[in-house]
Coordinates of C-alpha atoms in Angstrom, one line a residue:
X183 CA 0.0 0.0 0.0
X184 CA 1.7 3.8 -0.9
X185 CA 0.7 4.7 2.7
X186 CA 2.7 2.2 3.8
X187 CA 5.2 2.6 1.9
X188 CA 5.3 6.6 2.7
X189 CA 4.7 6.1 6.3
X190 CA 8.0 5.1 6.1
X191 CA 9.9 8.5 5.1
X192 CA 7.5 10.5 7.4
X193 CA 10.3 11.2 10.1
X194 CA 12.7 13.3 7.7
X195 CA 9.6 14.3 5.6
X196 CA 8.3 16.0 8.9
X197 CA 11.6 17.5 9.8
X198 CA 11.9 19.1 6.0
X199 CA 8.9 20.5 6.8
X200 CA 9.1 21.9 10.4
X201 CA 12.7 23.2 9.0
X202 CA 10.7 24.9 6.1
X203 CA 8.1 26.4 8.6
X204 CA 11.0 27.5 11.2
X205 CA 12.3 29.5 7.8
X206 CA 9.7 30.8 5.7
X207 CA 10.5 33.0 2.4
X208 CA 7.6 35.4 0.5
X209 CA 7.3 37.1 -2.6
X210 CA 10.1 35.7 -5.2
X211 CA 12.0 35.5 -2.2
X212 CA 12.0 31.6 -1.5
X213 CA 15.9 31.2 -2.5
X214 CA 16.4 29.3 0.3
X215 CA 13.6 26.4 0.1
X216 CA 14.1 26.5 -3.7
X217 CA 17.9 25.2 -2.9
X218 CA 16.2 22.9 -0.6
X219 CA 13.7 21.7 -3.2
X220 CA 16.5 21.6 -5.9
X221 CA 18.8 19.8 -4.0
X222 CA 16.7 17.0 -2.4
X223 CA 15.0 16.5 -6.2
X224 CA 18.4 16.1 -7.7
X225 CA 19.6 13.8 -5.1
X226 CA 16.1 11.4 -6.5
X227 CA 17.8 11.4 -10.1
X228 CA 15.1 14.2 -11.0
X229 CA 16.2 16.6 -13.9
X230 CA 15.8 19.8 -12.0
X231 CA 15.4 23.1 -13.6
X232 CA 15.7 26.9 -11.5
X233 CA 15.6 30.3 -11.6
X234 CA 12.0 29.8 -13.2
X235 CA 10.4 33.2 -12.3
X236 CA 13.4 34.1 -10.5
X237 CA 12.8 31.4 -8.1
X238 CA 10.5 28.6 -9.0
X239 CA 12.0 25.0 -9.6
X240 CA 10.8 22.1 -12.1
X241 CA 12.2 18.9 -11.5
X242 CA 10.8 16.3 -14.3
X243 CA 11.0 12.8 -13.9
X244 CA 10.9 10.1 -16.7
X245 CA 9.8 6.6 -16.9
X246 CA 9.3 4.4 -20.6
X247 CA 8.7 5.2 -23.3
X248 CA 5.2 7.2 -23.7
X249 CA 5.7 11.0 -24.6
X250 CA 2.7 11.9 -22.1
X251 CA 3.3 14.1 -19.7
X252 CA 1.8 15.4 -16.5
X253 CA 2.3 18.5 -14.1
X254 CA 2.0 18.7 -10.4
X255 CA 2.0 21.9 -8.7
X256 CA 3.0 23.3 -5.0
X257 CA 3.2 26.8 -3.4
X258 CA 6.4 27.5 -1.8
X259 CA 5.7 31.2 -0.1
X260 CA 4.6 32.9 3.3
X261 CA 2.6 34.9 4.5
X262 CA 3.0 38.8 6.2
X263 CA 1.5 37.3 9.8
X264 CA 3.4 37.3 13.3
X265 CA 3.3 33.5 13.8
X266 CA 1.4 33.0 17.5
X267 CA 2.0 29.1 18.0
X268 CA 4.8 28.8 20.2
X269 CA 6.0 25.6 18.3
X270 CA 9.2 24.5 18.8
X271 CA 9.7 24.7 15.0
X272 CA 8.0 28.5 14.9
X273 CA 8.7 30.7 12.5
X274 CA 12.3 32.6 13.1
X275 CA 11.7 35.4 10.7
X276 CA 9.5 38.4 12.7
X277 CA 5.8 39.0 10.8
X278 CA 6.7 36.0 8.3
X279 CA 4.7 32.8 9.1
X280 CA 3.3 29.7 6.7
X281 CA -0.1 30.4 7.8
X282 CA -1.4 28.9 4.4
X283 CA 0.7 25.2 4.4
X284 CA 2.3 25.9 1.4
X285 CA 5.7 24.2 3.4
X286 CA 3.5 21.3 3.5
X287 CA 2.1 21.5 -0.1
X288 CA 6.1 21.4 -0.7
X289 CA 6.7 18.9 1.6
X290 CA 4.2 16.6 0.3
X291 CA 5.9 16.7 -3.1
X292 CA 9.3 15.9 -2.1
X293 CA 7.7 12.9 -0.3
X294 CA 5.8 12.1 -3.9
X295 CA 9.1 12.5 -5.4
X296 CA 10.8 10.1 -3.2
X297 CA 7.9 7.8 -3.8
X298 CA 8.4 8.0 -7.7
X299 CA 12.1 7.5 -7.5
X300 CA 11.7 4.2 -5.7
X301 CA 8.5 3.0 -7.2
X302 CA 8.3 3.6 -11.1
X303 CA 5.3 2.8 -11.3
X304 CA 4.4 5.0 -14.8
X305 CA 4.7 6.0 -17.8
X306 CA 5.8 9.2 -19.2
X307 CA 6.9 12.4 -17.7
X308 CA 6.1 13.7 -14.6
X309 CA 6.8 17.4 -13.8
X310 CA 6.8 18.9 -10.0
X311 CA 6.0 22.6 -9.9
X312 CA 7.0 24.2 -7.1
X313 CA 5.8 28.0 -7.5
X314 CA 6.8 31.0 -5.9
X315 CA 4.6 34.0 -4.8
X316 CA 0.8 32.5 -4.6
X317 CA -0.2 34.7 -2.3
X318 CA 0.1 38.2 -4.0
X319 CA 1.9 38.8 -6.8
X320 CA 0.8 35.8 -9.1
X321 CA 4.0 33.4 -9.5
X322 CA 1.8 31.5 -11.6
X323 CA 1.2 33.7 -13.9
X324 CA 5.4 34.6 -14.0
X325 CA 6.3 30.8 -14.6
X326 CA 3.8 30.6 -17.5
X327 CA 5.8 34.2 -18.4
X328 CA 8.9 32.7 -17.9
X329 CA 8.1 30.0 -20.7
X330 CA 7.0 27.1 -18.0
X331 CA 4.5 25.2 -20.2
X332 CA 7.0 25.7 -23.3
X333 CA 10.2 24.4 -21.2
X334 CA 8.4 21.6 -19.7
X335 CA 5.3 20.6 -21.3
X336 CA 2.5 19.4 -19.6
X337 CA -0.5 16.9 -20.8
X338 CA -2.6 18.3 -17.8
X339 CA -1.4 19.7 -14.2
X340 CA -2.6 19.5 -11.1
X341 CA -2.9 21.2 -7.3
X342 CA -4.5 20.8 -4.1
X343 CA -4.9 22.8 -0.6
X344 CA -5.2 22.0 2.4
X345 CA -8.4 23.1 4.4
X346 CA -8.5 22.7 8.1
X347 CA -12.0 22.0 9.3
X348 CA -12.5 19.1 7.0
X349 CA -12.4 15.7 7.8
X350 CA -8.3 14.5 7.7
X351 CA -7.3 13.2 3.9
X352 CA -10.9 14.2 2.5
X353 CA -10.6 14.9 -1.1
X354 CA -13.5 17.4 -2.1
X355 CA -13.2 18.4 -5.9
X356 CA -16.0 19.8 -8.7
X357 CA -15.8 20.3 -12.8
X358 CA -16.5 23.4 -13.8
X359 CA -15.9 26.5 -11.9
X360 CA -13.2 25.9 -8.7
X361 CA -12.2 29.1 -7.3
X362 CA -13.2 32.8 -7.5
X363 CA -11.6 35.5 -9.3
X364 CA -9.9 38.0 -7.0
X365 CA -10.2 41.9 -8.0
X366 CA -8.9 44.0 -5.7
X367 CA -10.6 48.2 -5.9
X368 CA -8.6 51.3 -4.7
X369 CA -11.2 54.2 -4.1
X370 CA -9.6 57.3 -2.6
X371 CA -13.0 59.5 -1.7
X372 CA -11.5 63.1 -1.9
X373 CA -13.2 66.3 0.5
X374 CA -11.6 69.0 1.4
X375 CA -10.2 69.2 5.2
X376 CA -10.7 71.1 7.7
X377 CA -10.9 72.0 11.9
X378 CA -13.1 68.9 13.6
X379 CA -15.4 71.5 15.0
X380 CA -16.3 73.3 11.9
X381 CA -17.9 71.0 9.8
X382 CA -19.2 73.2 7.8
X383 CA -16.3 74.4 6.5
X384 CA -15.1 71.4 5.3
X385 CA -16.3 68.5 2.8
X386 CA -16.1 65.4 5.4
X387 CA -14.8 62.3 3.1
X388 CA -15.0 59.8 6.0
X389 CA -19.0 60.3 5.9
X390 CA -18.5 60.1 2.1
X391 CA -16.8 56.8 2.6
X392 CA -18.5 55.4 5.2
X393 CA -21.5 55.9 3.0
X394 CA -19.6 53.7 -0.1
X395 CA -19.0 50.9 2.3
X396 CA -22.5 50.7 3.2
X397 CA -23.6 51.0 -0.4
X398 CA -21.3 48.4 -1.5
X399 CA -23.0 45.7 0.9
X400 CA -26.2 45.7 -1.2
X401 CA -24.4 45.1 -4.4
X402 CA -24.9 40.9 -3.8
X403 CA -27.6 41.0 -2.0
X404 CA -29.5 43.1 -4.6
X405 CA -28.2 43.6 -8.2
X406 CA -27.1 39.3 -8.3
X407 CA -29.4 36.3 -9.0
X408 CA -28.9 34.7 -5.3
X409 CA -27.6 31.4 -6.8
X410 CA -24.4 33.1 -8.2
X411 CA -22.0 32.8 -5.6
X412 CA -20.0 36.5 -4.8
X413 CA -18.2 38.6 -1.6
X414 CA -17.4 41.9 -1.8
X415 CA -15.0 42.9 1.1
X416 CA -14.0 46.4 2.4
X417 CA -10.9 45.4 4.0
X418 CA -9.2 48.7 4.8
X419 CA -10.1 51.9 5.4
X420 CA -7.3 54.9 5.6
X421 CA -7.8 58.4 6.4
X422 CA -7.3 60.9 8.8
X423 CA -5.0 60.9 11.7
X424 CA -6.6 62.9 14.8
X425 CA -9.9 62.8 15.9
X426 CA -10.0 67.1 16.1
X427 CA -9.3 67.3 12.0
X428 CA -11.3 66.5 9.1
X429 CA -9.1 64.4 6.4
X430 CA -8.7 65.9 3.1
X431 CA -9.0 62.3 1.6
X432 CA -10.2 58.2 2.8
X433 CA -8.8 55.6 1.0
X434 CA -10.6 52.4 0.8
X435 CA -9.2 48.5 -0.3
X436 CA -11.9 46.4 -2.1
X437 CA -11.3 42.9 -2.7
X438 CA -14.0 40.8 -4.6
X439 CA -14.5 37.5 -5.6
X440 CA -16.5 35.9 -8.5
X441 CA -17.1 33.2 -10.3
X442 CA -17.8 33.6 -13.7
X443 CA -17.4 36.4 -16.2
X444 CA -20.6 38.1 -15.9
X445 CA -21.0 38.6 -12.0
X446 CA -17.5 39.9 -12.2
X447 CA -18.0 42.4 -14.9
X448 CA -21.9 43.9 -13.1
X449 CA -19.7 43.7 -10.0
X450 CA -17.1 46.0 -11.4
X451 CA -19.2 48.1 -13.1
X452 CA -21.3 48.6 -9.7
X453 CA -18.4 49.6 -7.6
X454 CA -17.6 51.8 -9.7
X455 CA -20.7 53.6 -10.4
X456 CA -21.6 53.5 -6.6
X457 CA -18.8 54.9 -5.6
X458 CA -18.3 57.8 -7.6
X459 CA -22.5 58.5 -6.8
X460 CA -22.0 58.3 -2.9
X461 CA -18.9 60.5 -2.8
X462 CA -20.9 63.3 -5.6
X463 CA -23.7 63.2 -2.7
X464 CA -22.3 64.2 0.1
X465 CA -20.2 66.8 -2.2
X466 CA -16.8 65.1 -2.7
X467 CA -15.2 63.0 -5.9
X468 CA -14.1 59.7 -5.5
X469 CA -11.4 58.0 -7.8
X470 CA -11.5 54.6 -8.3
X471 CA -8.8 52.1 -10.0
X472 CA -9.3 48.2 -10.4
X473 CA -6.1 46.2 -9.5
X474 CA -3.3 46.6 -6.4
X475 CA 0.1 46.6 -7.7
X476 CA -1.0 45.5 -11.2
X477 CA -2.4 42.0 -9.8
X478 CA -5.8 39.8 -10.1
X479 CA -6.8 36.5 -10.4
X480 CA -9.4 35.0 -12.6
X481 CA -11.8 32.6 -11.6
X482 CA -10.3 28.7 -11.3
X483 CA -12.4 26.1 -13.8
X484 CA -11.5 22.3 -13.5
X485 CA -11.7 21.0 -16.8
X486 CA -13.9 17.4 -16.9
X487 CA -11.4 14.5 -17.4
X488 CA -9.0 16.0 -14.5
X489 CA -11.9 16.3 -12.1
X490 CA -12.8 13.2 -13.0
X491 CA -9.8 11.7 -12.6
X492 CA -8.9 13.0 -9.2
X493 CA -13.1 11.6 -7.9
X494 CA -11.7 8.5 -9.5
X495 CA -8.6 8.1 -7.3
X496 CA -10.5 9.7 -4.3
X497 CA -13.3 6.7 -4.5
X498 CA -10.6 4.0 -5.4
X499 CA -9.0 4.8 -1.8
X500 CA -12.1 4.6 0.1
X501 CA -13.7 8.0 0.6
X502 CA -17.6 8.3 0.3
X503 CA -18.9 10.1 -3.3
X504 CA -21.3 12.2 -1.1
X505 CA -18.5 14.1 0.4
X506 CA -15.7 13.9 -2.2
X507 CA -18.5 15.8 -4.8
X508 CA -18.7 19.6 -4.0
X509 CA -21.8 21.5 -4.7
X510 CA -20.3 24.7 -5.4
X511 CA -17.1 26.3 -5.8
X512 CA -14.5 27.4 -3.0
X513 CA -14.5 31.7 -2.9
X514 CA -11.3 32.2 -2.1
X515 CA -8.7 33.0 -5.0
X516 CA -5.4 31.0 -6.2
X517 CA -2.9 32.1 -9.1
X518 CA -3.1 28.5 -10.3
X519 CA -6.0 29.9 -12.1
X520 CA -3.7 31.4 -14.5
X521 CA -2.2 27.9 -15.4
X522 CA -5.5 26.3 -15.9
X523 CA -6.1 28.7 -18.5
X524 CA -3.5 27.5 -20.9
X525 CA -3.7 23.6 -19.7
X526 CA -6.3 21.0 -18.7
X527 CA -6.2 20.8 -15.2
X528 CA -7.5 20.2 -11.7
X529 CA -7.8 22.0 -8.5
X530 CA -9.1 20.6 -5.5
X531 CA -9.3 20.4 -1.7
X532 CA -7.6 18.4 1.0
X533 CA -9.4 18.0 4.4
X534 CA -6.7 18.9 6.7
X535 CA -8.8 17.8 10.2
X536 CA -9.9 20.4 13.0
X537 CA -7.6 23.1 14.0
X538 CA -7.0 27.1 13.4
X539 CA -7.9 27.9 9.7
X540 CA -5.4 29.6 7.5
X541 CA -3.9 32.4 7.5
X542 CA -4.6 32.9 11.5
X543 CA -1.4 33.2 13.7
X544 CA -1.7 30.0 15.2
X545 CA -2.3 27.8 12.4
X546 CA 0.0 24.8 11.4
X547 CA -0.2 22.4 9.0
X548 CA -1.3 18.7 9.7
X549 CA 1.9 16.8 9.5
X550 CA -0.5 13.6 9.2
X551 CA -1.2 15.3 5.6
X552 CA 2.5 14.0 4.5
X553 CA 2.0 10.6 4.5
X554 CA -1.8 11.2 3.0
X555 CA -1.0 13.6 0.3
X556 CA 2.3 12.0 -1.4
X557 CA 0.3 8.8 -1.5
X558 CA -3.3 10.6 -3.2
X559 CA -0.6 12.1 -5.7
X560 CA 1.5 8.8 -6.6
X561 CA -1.9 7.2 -7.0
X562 CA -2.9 9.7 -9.4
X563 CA 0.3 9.7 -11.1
X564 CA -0.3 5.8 -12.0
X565 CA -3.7 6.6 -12.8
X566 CA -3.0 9.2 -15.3
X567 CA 0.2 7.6 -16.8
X568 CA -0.5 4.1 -16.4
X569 CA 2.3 1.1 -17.8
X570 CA 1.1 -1.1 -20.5

């Protein structure tokens, strides 16, 4: 059995992964786990390529003859977060933490490569992805950039996260539409500032803003159809520094998520035109710019045959149809959206057992999940490039 098999590489599978939580890299900044991924790869006669979007590693493996090739894809960045856990493994980088498991996603697929080295049980090629920067600044889309899918073709890739809260090793995976879109709205409301206790003097643009924020709640509860899935977030509001002084200008951060093509573009169009109407009202202007550092994500769609594949696996080890079959989409974003515009793929969802959810300060990934997750993937592998 794979588990088995795994179970056996867990004890230096779980201290690459604690050493990869103790030291965790963002933003095109994961030089050192790339060496680590690089190295360890090489050492499993994998043919290891770096430097892929400055940081990003493809180690391809080949077994017979057929010319079919598959791609499996992890996250290797951190997140901004002051890690909380008091593990003895915690983060030693102030404000940097993986509060999202990619060091396990990583993890898991050097203990898939270890599995294919000693087992070759396939045929073809099979290409690990190990991506930088999914949290921000779409690595994704600078490995396809960087000539990824033209270096290393790819039949169809694949990826997976984990989700705490779900039962432990549940696979839970959908055709169609995956993930959301991510759009993120800068709307600076501009007034004109003044003494705190002369109002009327002024043009207030916290009132102005405060206004937008309200205005933007009724946008999916009253312009969508209720069965398309959407969230519209006011995540930051900025403005003003005393309590005594009217601001001359509040800046708001927007992020929304969508589906499909059409909620998106209403949505867009929405905050835009509420916006600019609310700020007009109360006798201010309000400017308002789509994208955050020139980055958004479209919506994630799992093409039939890959989702089909992965319930295929996921029913051959056991789990129960009922809970492997999603009924919608997940709403949060991933930059592996980008690569499953240009190749068939699949994304799909790991159950990671009770515990803090991601991105919170005390979150830490299941290290049971090393064992479970190398042995869904090496399964898959077979499955997708089986020997005659």
């Amino acid at each position: 059995m794979i588990e088995d098999i795994l179970r056996n590489h867990l004890p230096e599978l779980t201290a690459v992964r604690h050493d990869l939580h103790a030291h965790p890299e963002m933003l095109f900044q994961e030089e050192r786990t790339a060496k680590i991924v690089a190295g360890e790869c090489r050492r499993l006669g994998f043919e290891v390529a770096t430097g892929i979007a400055k940081t990003g590693v493809v180690a391809s493996l080949t077994n017979g003859a057929s010319k079919r090739a598959i791609g499996i894809r992890a996250d290797m960045d951190a997140l901004p977060i002051q890690e909380q856990t008091n593990l003895p493994y915690a983060s030693k980088y102030p404000g940097k933490m993986h509060a999202c498991g990619h060091d396990g996603h990583t993890t898991m697929l050097l203990g898939l490569a270890r599995y294919l080295a000693e087992h070759r049980n396939f045929d073809g090629t099979v290409r690990l992805i190990f991506q930088p920067s999914e949290e921000d600044e779409g690595g994704a889309f600078r490995m396809i950039e960087d000539g990824l899918f033209t270096r290393f073709p790819c039949d169809r890739v694949f990826a997976l996260h984990n989700l705490p809260g779900e039962a432990e090793g549940q696979i839970m995976v959908r055709p169609g539409p995956i993930t959301a879109s991510c759009d993120v709205f800068t709307i600076v409301v501009h007034g004109v500032g003044g003494h705190g206790a002369l109002p009327h003097k002024s043009v207030d643009p916290v009132v102005a803003a405060s206004s937008i924020v309200l205005a933007l709640q009724t946008v999916v509860s009253r312009n969508l159809d209720p069965h398309d899935p959407a969230v519209i977030t006011v995540g930051a509001i900025n403005g003003g520094s005393m309590a005594t002084v009217i601001p001359e200008e509040v800046r708001l951060l927007v992020g929304v998520r969508t589906v499909t093509k059409p909620v998106r573009d209403l949505i867009l169009t929405r905050i835009k035109d509420l916006a600019m109407a609310h700020a007009k009202s109360y006798g201010c202007a309000a400017d308002v710019q789509i994208g955050l550092d020139s980055w958004s994500y479209p919506a994630g769609f799992n093409t039939a045959e890959e989702a089909a594949l992965v319930r295929a696996v996921a029913l051959e080890m056991g789990q129960d149809p009922a809970k492997v079959d999603m009924r919608g989409p997940f709403m949060f974003s991933e930059d592996f959206s980008a690569m499953q515009e240009v190749v068939p793929s699949c994304y799909f969802g790991l159950g990671a057992g009770p515990g803090p959810m991601l991105h919170d300060p005390g979150y830490d990934f299941n290290d049971a999940l090393l064992v479970k997750g190398p042995a869904f993937w090496a399964r898959l592998v077979e499955k997708a490039l089986p020997q005659a």
